[in-house]
Amino acid sequence: MAHRTWGGRFAEGPDALAARFNASLSFDQALWREDLWQNRVHARMLHEVGLLTEEELRAILEGLDRIEEEIQAGTFPWREALEDVHMNLEARLTELIGPPGGKLHTARSRNDQVATDLRLFLRGAIDELLALLLALRRVLVGEAERHLEPLHVLPGYTHLQRAQPILLSHWFLAYYEMLSRDAGRLEDARERLNESPLGAAALAGTGFPIDRHHTARELGFTRPMRNSLDAVASRDFALEVLSALNIGMLHLSRMAEELILYSTEEFGFVEVPDAFATGSSIMPQKKNPDILELIRAKAGRVLGALVALSAVVKGLPLAYNKDLQEDKEPLLDALATYRDSLKLLAALLPGLRWRRERMGRAAEEGYALATELADYLAAKGLPFREAHHVVGRLVRRLAEEGRALKDLALEELKAHHPLFAEDALPLLRLETAIHRRHSFGGTAPEAVRERLLEAKKEVGLD
């Protein structure tokens, strides 16, 4: 049992299956950079407070540098029997430098060590995701600008039924707004998780004269956590990140779903780039939007990660419990899934081929301009609810006759209500309807252009 850091209490080793079930190295190995950083900072603090000599500190830092070189070169001797990344690094350090390596764990437990590593790791992961979100938001802004002149109009939908015409630029900017809020949620989560658990030790703090404020500063944290029980037992910071990832992935899934629908022959609005589609093994004509379908499906993985960690922590007594080892696998998977989805969409969107004429025809069909006539009557003084019924009866008659709104003559409009006059006819044109939606946040070109200019400044494209 000598090779096990906790073996002194035990007369026999663990069952082989139990040892494998207990080990976390296969996934917490991802934290090796953060663990080395923490080890260096902890060692320097121990020296500052007199718990390590100058020679011991030098030996530890040189040993940690050697370990980093081995890991980067792929020669580090990872050992599953040592359970996790922390014990692997500590055991190797002791092999390299002897007894001083065993002093590194003074005034520290794996409980505060892993909590510190995970916060450091998440801080870096969030920074990467924020950069990817910025890149995708820039793509959305670029696509919105590209399709503003000339105007690309498509039908907007409610209940997946054609409702009112909108600009394609407006559609892109809708997802820009969603992703901007996603970035804000990650920024908020980063701010809250940026506190240091290091020095909380197992659960109660330590009697050694450590300086937790020093280590917090050196690791880039805003402050040390103020309660040692909370420091080692809480994973709400990981839950908050997963919540943000879940919402963000839902937005990407919605975008993917719309593009999947729009790329079908039934809609025919857009064609997905060949590089992000696949074919059929039996049907040579098929072009399947597999990447978009997988983004849609993988939203379930991220939601599953959130549910899994919620179930882990929901009934845990204070302080640390081995259950918390189950925080990393779902979290790492969710981070990777969201990261890859952001990259894929940023690469895919500029290659979409939008069919402007097909979209325009669809926007005119299906009585999507009926609301314009109801608004016209309301502007003339008719109560809107009555105007709604007048135009509803008109649409019903046209549908029965198989005719479109644009086929209406002024006499027919007047037959349905005397308030209709010559100035109502331009409302049956797509361009008129689009330009009328000029309220703040609306789809009129001037409103979209105004928001686009602001968005470009927000993402540094002005």
GROMACS .gro file of N, CA and C in nm, residues 171-317:
model
  441
  171TRP      N    1  -3.380   3.795  -3.920
  171TRP     CA    2  -3.370   3.657  -3.870
  171TRP      C    3  -3.231   3.632  -3.813
  172PHE      N    4  -3.128   3.671  -3.885
  172PHE     CA    5  -2.991   3.653  -3.836
  172PHE      C    6  -2.970   3.730  -3.705
  173LEU      N    7  -3.021   3.852  -3.700
  173LEU     CA    8  -3.001   3.934  -3.581
  173LEU      C    9  -3.079   3.882  -3.461
  174ALA      N   10  -3.188   3.810  -3.485
  174ALA     CA   11  -3.260   3.748  -3.373
  174ALA      C   12  -3.169   3.649  -3.300
  175TYR      N   13  -3.097   3.568  -3.376
  175TYR     CA   14  -3.004   3.474  -3.313
  175TYR      C   15  -2.883   3.547  -3.256
  176TYR      N   16  -2.845   3.657  -3.315
  176TYR     CA   17  -2.738   3.738  -3.257
  176TYR      C   18  -2.775   3.782  -3.115
  177GLU      N   19  -2.900   3.827  -3.097
  177GLU     CA   20  -2.945   3.870  -2.964
  177GLU      C   21  -2.940   3.755  -2.865
  178MET      N   22  -2.986   3.637  -2.908
  178MET     CA   23  -2.984   3.522  -2.818
  178MET      C   24  -2.842   3.488  -2.775
  179LEU      N   25  -2.750   3.486  -2.872
  179LEU     CA   26  -2.612   3.450  -2.841
  179LEU      C   27  -2.542   3.557  -2.758
  180SER      N   28  -2.586   3.681  -2.773
  180SER     CA   29  -2.530   3.787  -2.688
  180SER      C   30  -2.569   3.763  -2.542
  181ARG      N   31  -2.692   3.722  -2.519
  181ARG     CA   32  -2.732   3.691  -2.381
  181ARG      C   33  -2.659   3.567  -2.331
  182ASP      N   34  -2.635   3.470  -2.420
  182ASP     CA   35  -2.558   3.352  -2.380
  182ASP      C   36  -2.419   3.392  -2.331
  183ALA      N   37  -2.357   3.485  -2.402
  183ALA     CA   38  -2.225   3.533  -2.360
  183ALA      C   39  -2.234   3.601  -2.224
  184GLY      N   40  -2.341   3.677  -2.202
  184GLY     CA   41  -2.358   3.743  -2.073
  184GLY      C   42  -2.373   3.645  -1.959
  185ARG      N   43  -2.444   3.535  -1.984
  185ARG     CA   44  -2.459   3.434  -1.879
  185ARG      C   45  -2.324   3.371  -1.843
  186LEU      N   46  -2.244   3.342  -1.945
  186LEU     CA   47  -2.112   3.284  -1.917
  186LEU      C   48  -2.022   3.384  -1.845
  187GLU      N   49  -2.031   3.511  -1.881
  187GLU     CA   50  -1.952   3.612  -1.812
  187GLU      C   51  -1.992   3.621  -1.665
  188ASP      N   52  -2.123   3.615  -1.639
  188ASP     CA   53  -2.170   3.619  -1.501
  188ASP      C   54  -2.121   3.497  -1.423
  189ALA      N   55  -2.129   3.379  -1.486
  189ALA     CA   56  -2.083   3.257  -1.419
  189ALA      C   57  -1.934   3.264  -1.390
  190ARG      N   58  -1.858   3.318  -1.483
  190ARG     CA   59  -1.713   3.329  -1.463
  190ARG      C   60  -1.682   3.418  -1.343
  191GLU      N   61  -1.755   3.528  -1.332
  191GLU     CA   62  -1.731   3.619  -1.221
  191GLU      C   63  -1.759   3.552  -1.087
  192ARG      N   64  -1.867   3.475  -1.079
  192ARG     CA   65  -1.902   3.414  -0.952
  192ARG      C   66  -1.811   3.297  -0.915
  193LEU      N   67  -1.759   3.225  -1.014
  193LEU     CA   68  -1.675   3.110  -0.980
  193LEU      C   69  -1.531   3.151  -0.947
  194ASN      N   70  -1.498   3.277  -0.969
  194ASN     CA   71  -1.359   3.320  -0.957
  194ASN      C   72  -1.319   3.351  -0.813
  195GLU      N   73  -1.344   3.255  -0.724
  195GLU     CA   74  -1.300   3.261  -0.585
  195GLU      C   75  -1.218   3.136  -0.555
  196SER      N   76  -1.122   3.148  -0.468
  196SER     CA   77  -1.026   3.039  -0.444
  196SER      C   78  -1.065   2.951  -0.325
  197PRO      N   79  -1.082   2.819  -0.350
  197PRO     CA   80  -1.102   2.726  -0.239
  197PRO      C   81  -0.972   2.685  -0.171
  198LEU      N   82  -0.858   2.714  -0.234
  198LEU     CA   83  -0.730   2.663  -0.186
  198LEU      C   84  -0.703   2.711  -0.044
  199GLY      N   85  -0.668   2.618   0.043
  199GLY     CA   86  -0.644   2.648   0.184
  199GLY      C   87  -0.759   2.609   0.273
  200ALA      N   88  -0.872   2.572   0.212
  200ALA     CA   89  -0.983   2.519   0.293
  200ALA      C   90  -0.950   2.381   0.346
  201ALA      N   91  -0.850   2.317   0.283
  201ALA     CA   92  -0.804   2.183   0.321
  201ALA      C   93  -0.918   2.083   0.307
  202ALA      N   94  -0.929   1.988   0.399
  202ALA     CA   95  -1.029   1.883   0.383
  202ALA      C   96  -1.171   1.937   0.398
  203LEU      N   97  -1.192   2.023   0.498
  203LEU     CA   98  -1.324   2.084   0.519
  203LEU      C   99  -1.323   2.194   0.622
  204ALA      N  100  -1.221   2.195   0.713
  204ALA     CA  101  -1.225   2.282   0.829
  204ALA      C  102  -1.116   2.387   0.831
  205GLY      N  103  -1.042   2.400   0.720
  205GLY     CA  104  -0.927   2.487   0.722
  205GLY      C  105  -0.805   2.413   0.775
  206THR      N  106  -0.703   2.484   0.815
  206THR     CA  107  -0.580   2.422   0.861
  206THR      C  108  -0.518   2.502   0.974
  207GLY      N  109  -0.437   2.434   1.056
  207GLY     CA  110  -0.364   2.501   1.163
  207GLY      C  111  -0.232   2.559   1.120
  208PHE      N  112  -0.189   2.528   0.997
  208PHE     CA  113  -0.064   2.585   0.947
  208PHE      C  114  -0.082   2.733   0.915
  209PRO      N  115   0.024   2.812   0.926
  209PRO     CA  116   0.014   2.958   0.905
  209PRO      C  117   0.015   2.995   0.756
  210ILE      N  118  -0.083   2.950   0.684
  210ILE     CA  119  -0.087   2.975   0.539
  210ILE      C  120  -0.140   3.114   0.509
  211ASP      N  121  -0.122   3.158   0.385
  211ASP     CA  122  -0.172   3.287   0.340
  211ASP      C  123  -0.263   3.263   0.220
  212ARG      N  124  -0.391   3.249   0.246
  212ARG     CA  125  -0.487   3.219   0.139
  212ARG      C  126  -0.506   3.338   0.046
  213HIS      N  127  -0.492   3.457   0.096
  213HIS     CA  128  -0.506   3.574   0.008
  213HIS      C  129  -0.392   3.578  -0.094
  214HIS      N  130  -0.274   3.535  -0.051
  214HIS     CA  131  -0.159   3.532  -0.142
  214HIS      C  132  -0.183   3.433  -0.256
  215THR      N  133  -0.224   3.312  -0.222
  215THR     CA  134  -0.246   3.212  -0.327
  215THR      C  135  -0.362   3.250  -0.418
  216ALA      N  136  -0.465   3.311  -0.360
  216ALA     CA  137  -0.578   3.356  -0.443
  216ALA      C  138  -0.530   3.458  -0.546
  217ARG      N  139  -0.451   3.555  -0.503
  217ARG     CA  140  -0.400   3.656  -0.596
  217ARG      C  141  -0.313   3.592  -0.703
  218GLU      N  142  -0.224   3.504  -0.664
  218GLU     CA  143  -0.131   3.444  -0.760
  218GLU      C  144  -0.203   3.357  -0.863
  219LEU      N  145  -0.316   3.302  -0.827
  219LEU     CA  146  -0.393   3.220  -0.920
  219LEU      C  147  -0.496   3.301  -0.997
  220GLY      N  148  -0.498   3.431  -0.975
  220GLY     CA  149  -0.588   3.516  -1.052
  220GLY      C  150  -0.731   3.520  -1.000
  221PHE      N  151  -0.754   3.469  -0.878
  221PHE     CA  152  -0.887   3.476  -0.818
  221PHE      C  153  -0.908   3.613  -0.755
  222THR      N  154  -1.033   3.652  -0.744
  222THR     CA  155  -1.063   3.782  -0.683
  222THR      C  156  -1.046   3.779  -0.532
  223ARG      N  157  -1.067   3.662  -0.472
  223ARG     CA  158  -1.057   3.650  -0.326
  223ARG      C  159  -1.057   3.502  -0.288
  224PRO      N  160  -1.015   3.468  -0.166
  224PRO     CA  161  -1.035   3.332  -0.117
  224PRO      C  162  -1.180   3.313  -0.072
  225MET      N  163  -1.231   3.193  -0.085
  225MET     CA  164  -1.366   3.167  -0.039
  225MET      C  165  -1.372   3.181   0.113
  226ARG      N  166  -1.487   3.226   0.163
  226ARG     CA  167  -1.495   3.268   0.303
  226ARG      C  168  -1.540   3.160   0.400
  227ASN      N  169  -1.576   3.043   0.346
  227ASN     CA  170  -1.620   2.935   0.434
  227ASN      C  171  -1.558   2.805   0.383
  228SER      N  172  -1.484   2.737   0.468
  228SER     CA  173  -1.410   2.619   0.424
  228SER      C  174  -1.503   2.504   0.387
  229LEU      N  175  -1.615   2.491   0.455
  229LEU     CA  176  -1.712   2.386   0.419
  229LEU      C  177  -1.768   2.411   0.279
  230ASP      N  178  -1.808   2.534   0.257
  230ASP     CA  179  -1.862   2.572   0.126
  230ASP      C  180  -1.758   2.555   0.016
  231ALA      N  181  -1.633   2.587   0.048
  231ALA     CA  182  -1.527   2.584  -0.052
  231ALA      C  183  -1.507   2.445  -0.111
  232VAL      N  184  -1.514   2.341  -0.028
  232VAL     CA  185  -1.487   2.206  -0.079
  232VAL      C  186  -1.614   2.132  -0.120
  233ALA      N  187  -1.730   2.175  -0.070
  233ALA     CA  188  -1.852   2.098  -0.091
  233ALA      C  189  -1.940   2.149  -0.205
  234SER      N  190  -1.923   2.275  -0.243
  234SER     CA  191  -2.017   2.335  -0.338
  234SER      C  192  -1.973   2.314  -0.483
  235ARG      N  193  -2.072   2.286  -0.566
  235ARG     CA  194  -2.050   2.277  -0.709
  235ARG      C  195  -2.154   2.360  -0.785
  236ASP      N  196  -2.212   2.458  -0.716
  236ASP     CA  197  -2.308   2.543  -0.785
  236ASP      C  198  -2.242   2.622  -0.897
  237PHE      N  199  -2.111   2.647  -0.884
  237PHE     CA  200  -2.042   2.717  -0.992
  237PHE      C  201  -2.041   2.633  -1.120
  238ALA      N  202  -2.026   2.502  -1.105
  238ALA     CA  203  -2.031   2.414  -1.222
  238ALA      C  204  -2.174   2.404  -1.275
  239LEU      N  205  -2.271   2.400  -1.185
  239LEU     CA  206  -2.411   2.397  -1.228
  239LEU      C  207  -2.448   2.524  -1.303
  240GLU      N  208  -2.396   2.637  -1.258
  240GLU     CA  209  -2.427   2.762  -1.326
  240GLU      C  210  -2.369   2.762  -1.467
  241VAL      N  211  -2.247   2.712  -1.481
  241VAL     CA  212  -2.188   2.703  -1.614
  241VAL      C  213  -2.269   2.609  -1.701
  242LEU      N  214  -2.307   2.494  -1.647
  242LEU     CA  215  -2.389   2.400  -1.724
  242LEU      C  216  -2.524   2.460  -1.762
  243SER      N  217  -2.581   2.538  -1.673
  243SER     CA  218  -2.708   2.604  -1.706
  243SER      C  219  -2.690   2.699  -1.824
  244ALA      N  220  -2.581   2.774  -1.821
  244ALA     CA  221  -2.553   2.866  -1.932
  244ALA      C  222  -2.527   2.789  -2.061
  245LEU      N  223  -2.452   2.679  -2.051
  245LEU     CA  224  -2.427   2.597  -2.169
  245LEU      C  225  -2.556   2.537  -2.223
  246ASN      N  226  -2.643   2.494  -2.134
  246ASN     CA  227  -2.770   2.435  -2.175
  246ASN      C  228  -2.854   2.536  -2.254
  247ILE      N  229  -2.867   2.656  -2.201
  247ILE     CA  230  -2.945   2.759  -2.271
  247ILE      C  231  -2.879   2.794  -2.404
  248GLY      N  232  -2.746   2.807  -2.402
  248GLY     CA  233  -2.676   2.838  -2.525
  248GLY      C  234  -2.693   2.731  -2.630
  249MET      N  235  -2.687   2.605  -2.586
  249MET     CA  236  -2.701   2.494  -2.680
  249MET      C  237  -2.843   2.486  -2.734
  250LEU      N  238  -2.941   2.523  -2.653
  250LEU     CA  239  -3.080   2.526  -2.700
  250LEU      C  240  -3.095   2.629  -2.812
  251HIS      N  241  -3.028   2.742  -2.800
  251HIS     CA  242  -3.034   2.842  -2.906
  251HIS      C  243  -2.970   2.790  -3.035
  252LEU      N  244  -2.857   2.723  -3.021
  252LEU     CA  245  -2.793   2.667  -3.141
  252LEU      C  246  -2.881   2.559  -3.203
  253SER      N  247  -2.949   2.483  -3.119
  253SER     CA  248  -3.038   2.378  -3.168
  253SER      C  249  -3.156   2.438  -3.244
  254ARG      N  250  -3.211   2.548  -3.195
  254ARG     CA  251  -3.322   2.613  -3.265
  254ARG      C  252  -3.277   2.665  -3.401
  255MET      N  253  -3.159   2.725  -3.405
  255MET     CA  254  -3.108   2.772  -3.533
  255MET      C  255  -3.088   2.655  -3.630
  256ALA      N  256  -3.030   2.547  -3.578
  256ALA     CA  257  -3.009   2.429  -3.662
  256ALA      C  258  -3.141   2.375  -3.714
  257GLU      N  259  -3.243   2.371  -3.629
  257GLU     CA  260  -3.373   2.319  -3.670
  257GLU      C  261  -3.434   2.402  -3.782
  258GLU      N  262  -3.425   2.534  -3.769
  258GLU     CA  263  -3.481   2.619  -3.875
  258GLU      C  264  -3.407   2.598  -4.007
  259LEU      N  265  -3.275   2.589  -4.000
  259LEU     CA  266  -3.199   2.567  -4.123
  259LEU      C  267  -3.230   2.431  -4.184
  260ILE      N  268  -3.253   2.332  -4.101
  260ILE     CA  269  -3.292   2.199  -4.151
  260ILE      C  270  -3.425   2.210  -4.226
  261LEU      N  271  -3.522   2.277  -4.165
  261LEU     CA  272  -3.651   2.295  -4.230
  261LEU      C  273  -3.637   2.376  -4.359
  262TYR      N  274  -3.565   2.486  -4.351
  262TYR     CA  275  -3.552   2.573  -4.468
  262TYR      C  276  -3.480   2.504  -4.583
  263SER      N  277  -3.399   2.402  -4.553
  263SER     CA  278  -3.324   2.334  -4.659
  263SER      C  279  -3.403   2.220  -4.724
  264THR      N  280  -3.521   2.189  -4.670
  264THR     CA  281  -3.600   2.084  -4.732
  264THR      C  282  -3.660   2.133  -4.863
  265GLU      N  283  -3.697   2.041  -4.950
  265GLU     CA  284  -3.761   2.080  -5.076
  265GLU      C  285  -3.895   2.147  -5.050
  266GLU      N  286  -3.961   2.111  -4.941
  266GLU     CA  287  -4.090   2.171  -4.909
  266GLU      C  288  -4.077   2.322  -4.884
  267PHE      N  289  -3.967   2.363  -4.818
  267PHE     CA  290  -3.942   2.505  -4.799
  267PHE      C  291  -3.858   2.559  -4.915
  268GLY      N  292  -3.741   2.500  -4.934
  268GLY     CA  293  -3.655   2.539  -5.045
  268GLY      C  294  -3.593   2.677  -5.033
  269PHE      N  295  -3.571   2.724  -4.910
  269PHE     CA  296  -3.518   2.858  -4.891
  269PHE      C  297  -3.366   2.862  -4.898
  270VAL      N  298  -3.300   2.752  -4.863
  270VAL     CA  299  -3.155   2.757  -4.847
  270VAL      C  300  -3.095   2.622  -4.882
  271GLU      N  301  -2.969   2.624  -4.922
  271GLU     CA  302  -2.896   2.501  -4.946
  271GLU      C  303  -2.775   2.498  -4.853
  272VAL      N  304  -2.756   2.385  -4.785
  272VAL     CA  305  -2.646   2.368  -4.691
  272VAL      C  306  -2.518   2.339  -4.770
  273PRO      N  307  -2.404   2.395  -4.731
  273PRO     CA  308  -2.279   2.367  -4.801
  273PRO      C  309  -2.246   2.218  -4.802
  274ASP      N  310  -2.187   2.173  -4.911
  274ASP     CA  311  -2.152   2.032  -4.924
  274ASP      C  312  -2.063   1.985  -4.809
  275ALA      N  313  -1.973   2.072  -4.764
  275ALA     CA  314  -1.878   2.034  -4.659
  275ALA      C  315  -1.945   2.003  -4.527
  276PHE      N  316  -2.071   2.043  -4.512
  276PHE     CA  317  -2.142   2.022  -4.385
  276PHE      C  318  -2.268   1.939  -4.407
  277ALA      N  319  -2.266   1.857  -4.511
  277ALA     CA  320  -2.378   1.767  -4.541
  277ALA      C  321  -2.320   1.631  -4.577
  278THR      N  322  -2.407   1.530  -4.579
  278THR     CA  323  -2.366   1.396  -4.619
  278THR      C  324  -2.468   1.341  -4.718
  279GLY      N  325  -2.432   1.229  -4.779
  279GLY     CA  326  -2.523   1.164  -4.872
  279GLY      C  327  -2.583   1.038  -4.811
  280SER      N  328  -2.659   0.969  -4.894
  280SER     CA  329  -2.723   0.845  -4.853
  280SER      C  330  -2.646   0.726  -4.909
  281SER      N  331  -2.644   0.617  -4.835
  281SER     CA  332  -2.576   0.496  -4.881
  281SER      C  333  -2.656   0.425  -4.989
  282ILE      N  334  -2.784   0.461  -5.007
  282ILE     CA  335  -2.868   0.391  -5.103
  282ILE      C  336  -2.937   0.485  -5.202
  283MET      N  337  -2.962   0.611  -5.159
  283MET     CA  338  -3.035   0.705  -5.245
  283MET      C  339  -2.939   0.811  -5.297
  284PRO      N  340  -2.899   0.805  -5.423
  284PRO     CA  341  -2.795   0.895  -5.473
  284PRO      C  342  -2.834   1.041  -5.479
  285GLN      N  343  -2.964   1.070  -5.473
  285GLN     CA  344  -3.007   1.209  -5.484
  285GLN      C  345  -3.001   1.284  -5.352
  286LYS      N  346  -2.981   1.213  -5.241
  286LYS     CA  347  -2.996   1.275  -5.109
  286LYS      C  348  -2.879   1.366  -5.074
  287LYS      N  349  -2.914   1.475  -5.005
  287LYS     CA  350  -2.816   1.563  -4.941
  287LYS      C  351  -2.868   1.593  -4.802
  288ASN      N  352  -2.808   1.530  -4.704
  288ASN     CA  353  -2.860   1.534  -4.568
  288ASN      C  354  -2.784   1.635  -4.482
  289PRO      N  355  -2.855   1.721  -4.408
  289PRO     CA  356  -2.790   1.822  -4.322
  289PRO      C  357  -2.746   1.762  -4.188
  290ASP      N  358  -2.659   1.660  -4.196
  290ASP     CA  359  -2.625   1.583  -4.076
  290ASP      C  360  -2.563   1.667  -3.964
  291ILE      N  361  -2.477   1.762  -4.000
  291ILE     CA  362  -2.411   1.843  -3.896
  291ILE      C  363  -2.514   1.923  -3.818
  292LEU      N  364  -2.609   1.982  -3.889
  292LEU     CA  365  -2.715   2.057  -3.822
  292LEU      C  366  -2.802   1.965  -3.737
  293GLU      N  367  -2.828   1.846  -3.787
  293GLU     CA  368  -2.909   1.750  -3.710
  293GLU      C  369  -2.836   1.709  -3.583
  294LEU      N  370  -2.705   1.692  -3.592
  294LEU     CA  371  -2.629   1.653  -3.472
  294LEU      C  372  -2.622   1.766  -3.371
  295ILE      N  373  -2.609   1.890  -3.418
  295ILE     CA  374  -2.614   2.004  -3.325
  295ILE      C  375  -2.748   2.005  -3.253
  296ARG      N  376  -2.854   1.981  -3.329
  296ARG     CA  377  -2.988   1.975  -3.268
  296ARG      C  378  -2.996   1.863  -3.164
  297ALA      N  379  -2.941   1.748  -3.196
  297ALA     CA  380  -2.948   1.634  -3.106
  297ALA      C  381  -2.858   1.650  -2.984
  298LYS      N  382  -2.741   1.708  -3.004
  298LYS     CA  383  -2.644   1.718  -2.895
  298LYS      C  384  -2.687   1.817  -2.788
  299ALA      N  385  -2.788   1.897  -2.816
  299ALA     CA  386  -2.844   1.979  -2.709
  299ALA      C  387  -2.892   1.891  -2.595
  300GLY      N  388  -2.937   1.770  -2.627
  300GLY     CA  389  -2.980   1.676  -2.524
  300GLY      C  390  -2.866   1.630  -2.435
  301ARG      N  391  -2.746   1.619  -2.491
  301ARG     CA  392  -2.630   1.580  -2.409
  301ARG      C  393  -2.600   1.687  -2.305
  302VAL      N  394  -2.607   1.813  -2.347
  302VAL     CA  395  -2.575   1.922  -2.254
  302VAL      C  396  -2.681   1.932  -2.146
  303LEU      N  397  -2.808   1.918  -2.185
  303LEU     CA  398  -2.914   1.914  -2.085
  303LEU      C  399  -2.894   1.796  -1.991
  304GLY      N  400  -2.855   1.680  -2.045
  304GLY     CA  401  -2.829   1.564  -1.962
  304GLY      C  402  -2.719   1.587  -1.862
  305ALA      N  403  -2.615   1.662  -1.901
  305ALA     CA  404  -2.506   1.694  -1.809
  305ALA      C  405  -2.556   1.779  -1.694
  306LEU      N  406  -2.641   1.876  -1.725
  306LEU     CA  407  -2.698   1.961  -1.620
  306LEU      C  408  -2.784   1.879  -1.525
  307VAL      N  409  -2.866   1.792  -1.579
  307VAL     CA  410  -2.952   1.708  -1.494
  307VAL      C  411  -2.867   1.613  -1.410
  308ALA      N  412  -2.763   1.556  -1.471
  308ALA     CA  413  -2.679   1.460  -1.399
  308ALA      C  414  -2.613   1.525  -1.279
  309LEU      N  415  -2.552   1.642  -1.297
  309LEU     CA  416  -2.485   1.707  -1.185
  309LEU      C  417  -2.586   1.757  -1.082
  310SER      N  418  -2.702   1.801  -1.128
  310SER     CA  419  -2.807   1.843  -1.033
  310SER      C  420  -2.846   1.726  -0.944
  311ALA      N  421  -2.858   1.608  -1.003
  311ALA     CA  422  -2.894   1.488  -0.925
  311ALA      C  423  -2.783   1.450  -0.828
  312VAL      N  424  -2.657   1.474  -0.866
  312VAL     CA  425  -2.544   1.441  -0.779
  312VAL      C  426  -2.547   1.525  -0.653
  313VAL      N  427  -2.571   1.656  -0.668
  313VAL     CA  428  -2.555   1.745  -0.552
  313VAL      C  429  -2.682   1.765  -0.471
  314LYS      N  430  -2.796   1.719  -0.522
  314LYS     CA  431  -2.923   1.760  -0.460
  314LYS      C  432  -2.939   1.715  -0.316
  315GLY      N  433  -2.879   1.603  -0.276
  315GLY     CA  434  -2.898   1.556  -0.139
  315GLY      C  435  -2.770   1.535  -0.062
  316LEU      N  436  -2.661   1.597  -0.106
  316LEU     CA  437  -2.531   1.572  -0.043
  316LEU      C  438  -2.518   1.648   0.089
  317PRO      N  439  -2.482   1.578   0.197
  317PRO     CA  440  -2.451   1.648   0.322
  317PRO      C  441  -2.313   1.714   0.312
   0.00000   0.00000   0.00000
